[in-house]
Structure formats: C-alpha cells, structure tokens
Amino acid sequence: MQKGFGFAALIIAFIAIFIPLAGPWMTILAAGLAAFAYGQGLPFGIATIVLDTVNVIFLSPSLWVTQAILSVGAAESHQHAPFLPYVLLGAQGLAVIILIVLHQRFKKGITPLAG
C-alpha cells in the first residue's frame, strides 16, 4: 500500500509541473501522499518531495513574481503579503518529517499508523 501511495504521489508531482495554476496546489496533495510512502515506497516518496521542491523553487516562477509584487504593494500599505511559496515549501518539509518518522517506526517493526 505504501508503494502505491509513493507511486501515485510521484505521478501527481510530475503532472503538477505542467499545470499552470493548479499545479503548485497539487504539490501539497503529492506531499501528503508521499508522507505515507514509508517502507517499500520510500524511494518514490523521496523522489516526489524532491520533484515538488524543484517545481516550487525553479519551475513555478509566477509564484515568486506574485510574491514579490504583493510584498511591495503590502509594504506600501502596511499589510502582510501572502506567502504561498513558503507554504508550499513548508508542506514539503512537513512531508519529509512525517516520512522519516513513519519509516523509522516501520524499520523497528512497529506498525506506523496503529499506535
């Protein structure tokens, strides 16, 4: 089952690269699936998180341009700017932490999600 989560996450992460507006949001879905790809699905989970991170940082320049434009406008009006790229990267970081914890529990012979 974990291998299936990892494979599905990798497919979604790859598709997210080519979808202009919904693609960055799909990285959160892919990260959620990758977080539960422990055990045999670990390589797929890691590949998904790396692909998602590369997508957000390098392949989605509109996120960063929008962030910069809104930051300048927010500074002039003394408001907070949206921080979407950082939320997307934070989702990847959280997925890495969950994946590592679940995989460590799996290696010890503990059923990761049973308690």
Short mmCIF file of C-alpha atoms in Angstrom, two decimals:
data_model
loop_
_atom_site.label_atom_id
_atom_site.label_comp_id
_atom_site.label_asym_id
_atom_site.label_seq_id
_atom_site.Cartn_x
_atom_site.Cartn_y
_atom_site.Cartn_z
CA MET A 1 0.00 0.00 0.00
CA GLN A 2 2.85 2.38 0.81
CA LYS A 3 4.40 1.72 -2.59
CA GLY A 4 1.08 2.70 -4.18
CA PHE A 5 1.00 5.96 -2.21
CA GLY A 6 4.53 6.74 -3.36
CA PHE A 7 3.83 5.92 -6.99
CA ALA A 8 0.61 7.96 -7.02
CA ALA A 9 2.43 10.88 -5.38
CA LEU A 10 5.18 10.76 -7.99
CA ILE A 11 2.65 10.76 -10.83
CA ILE A 12 0.79 13.74 -9.32
CA ALA A 13 4.05 15.63 -8.75
CA PHE A 14 5.07 15.07 -12.37
CA ILE A 15 1.67 16.20 -13.69
CA ALA A 16 1.80 19.28 -11.42
CA ILE A 17 4.83 20.57 -13.32
CA PHE A 18 2.77 21.06 -16.47
CA ILE A 19 -0.43 22.53 -15.00
CA PRO A 20 -0.11 26.32 -14.76
CA LEU A 21 -2.41 27.49 -11.96
CA ALA A 22 -3.44 24.36 -10.09
CA GLY A 23 -0.02 22.72 -10.33
CA PRO A 24 1.51 24.36 -7.27
CA TRP A 25 -1.52 23.36 -5.21
CA MET A 26 -1.17 19.79 -6.44
CA THR A 27 2.27 19.67 -4.80
CA ILE A 28 0.53 19.72 -1.42
CA LEU A 29 -1.54 16.67 -2.42
CA ALA A 30 1.58 14.92 -3.71
CA ALA A 31 3.44 15.73 -0.48
CA GLY A 32 0.58 14.32 1.57
CA LEU A 33 0.68 11.05 -0.34
CA ALA A 34 4.49 10.95 -0.22
CA ALA A 35 4.44 11.32 3.56
CA PHE A 36 2.79 7.91 3.83
CA ALA A 37 5.10 6.17 1.35
CA TYR A 38 7.32 4.56 4.00
CA GLY A 39 8.76 1.06 3.71
CA GLN A 40 8.94 -0.14 0.11
CA GLY A 41 7.57 3.17 -1.15
CA LEU A 42 10.39 5.23 0.40
CA PRO A 43 12.25 5.87 -2.90
CA PHE A 44 9.03 7.09 -4.51
CA GLY A 45 8.28 9.33 -1.53
CA ILE A 46 11.72 10.90 -1.56
CA ALA A 47 11.63 11.40 -5.33
CA THR A 48 8.22 13.06 -5.04
CA ILE A 49 9.35 15.50 -2.38
CA VAL A 50 12.48 16.41 -4.36
CA LEU A 51 10.44 16.88 -7.55
CA ASP A 52 7.87 19.02 -5.70
CA THR A 53 10.59 21.20 -4.19
CA VAL A 54 12.28 21.71 -7.57
CA ASN A 55 8.88 22.53 -9.07
CA VAL A 56 8.12 25.20 -6.47
CA ILE A 57 11.58 26.77 -6.43
CA PHE A 58 12.62 26.65 -10.10
CA LEU A 59 9.69 25.66 -12.30
CA SER A 60 6.98 27.97 -10.91
CA PRO A 61 8.41 31.45 -11.35
CA SER A 62 4.94 33.01 -11.31
CA LEU A 63 4.69 32.13 -7.60
CA TRP A 64 7.80 34.12 -6.80
CA VAL A 65 6.91 37.03 -9.08
CA THR A 66 3.48 37.28 -7.50
CA GLN A 67 5.06 37.09 -4.06
CA ALA A 68 7.44 39.94 -4.89
CA ILE A 69 4.74 42.15 -6.40
CA LEU A 70 2.39 41.63 -3.48
CA SER A 71 5.20 42.20 -0.98
CA VAL A 72 5.96 45.61 -2.49
CA GLY A 73 2.29 46.55 -2.50
CA ALA A 74 1.84 45.30 1.05
CA ALA A 75 4.85 47.27 2.27
CA GLU A 76 3.37 50.47 0.89
CA SER A 77 0.00 49.86 2.53
CA HIS A 78 1.44 48.37 5.77
CA GLN A 79 -0.23 45.00 5.29
CA HIS A 80 1.06 41.46 5.30
CA ALA A 81 1.89 39.88 1.96
CA PRO A 82 0.71 36.39 1.10
CA PHE A 83 3.39 33.77 1.47
CA LEU A 84 2.22 30.99 -0.82
CA PRO A 85 5.67 29.73 -1.96
CA TYR A 86 6.70 29.32 1.66
CA VAL A 87 3.52 27.39 2.48
CA LEU A 88 4.21 25.04 -0.42
CA LEU A 89 7.81 24.52 0.68
CA GLY A 90 6.65 24.05 4.27
CA ALA A 91 4.32 21.27 3.12
CA GLN A 92 7.32 19.52 1.59
CA GLY A 93 9.29 19.91 4.81
CA LEU A 94 6.43 18.50 6.86
CA ALA A 95 6.12 15.58 4.44
CA VAL A 96 9.83 14.80 4.88
CA ILE A 97 9.49 14.78 8.67
CA ILE A 98 6.42 12.53 8.61
CA LEU A 99 8.05 10.20 6.07
CA ILE A 100 11.21 9.85 8.18
CA VAL A 101 9.29 9.19 11.40
CA LEU A 102 6.99 6.62 9.80
CA HIS A 103 9.88 4.87 8.06
CA GLN A 104 11.90 4.67 11.28
CA ARG A 105 8.92 3.13 13.06
CA PHE A 106 8.47 0.70 10.16
CA LYS A 107 12.14 -0.37 10.38
CA LYS A 108 11.75 -1.09 14.11
CA GLY A 109 8.83 -3.38 13.37
CA ILE A 110 6.21 -1.03 14.77
CA THR A 111 3.10 -0.62 12.68
CA PRO A 112 3.47 3.11 11.97
CA LEU A 113 -0.16 4.14 11.98
CA ALA A 114 -1.56 1.66 14.53
CA GLY A 115 -0.47 3.48 17.65
#
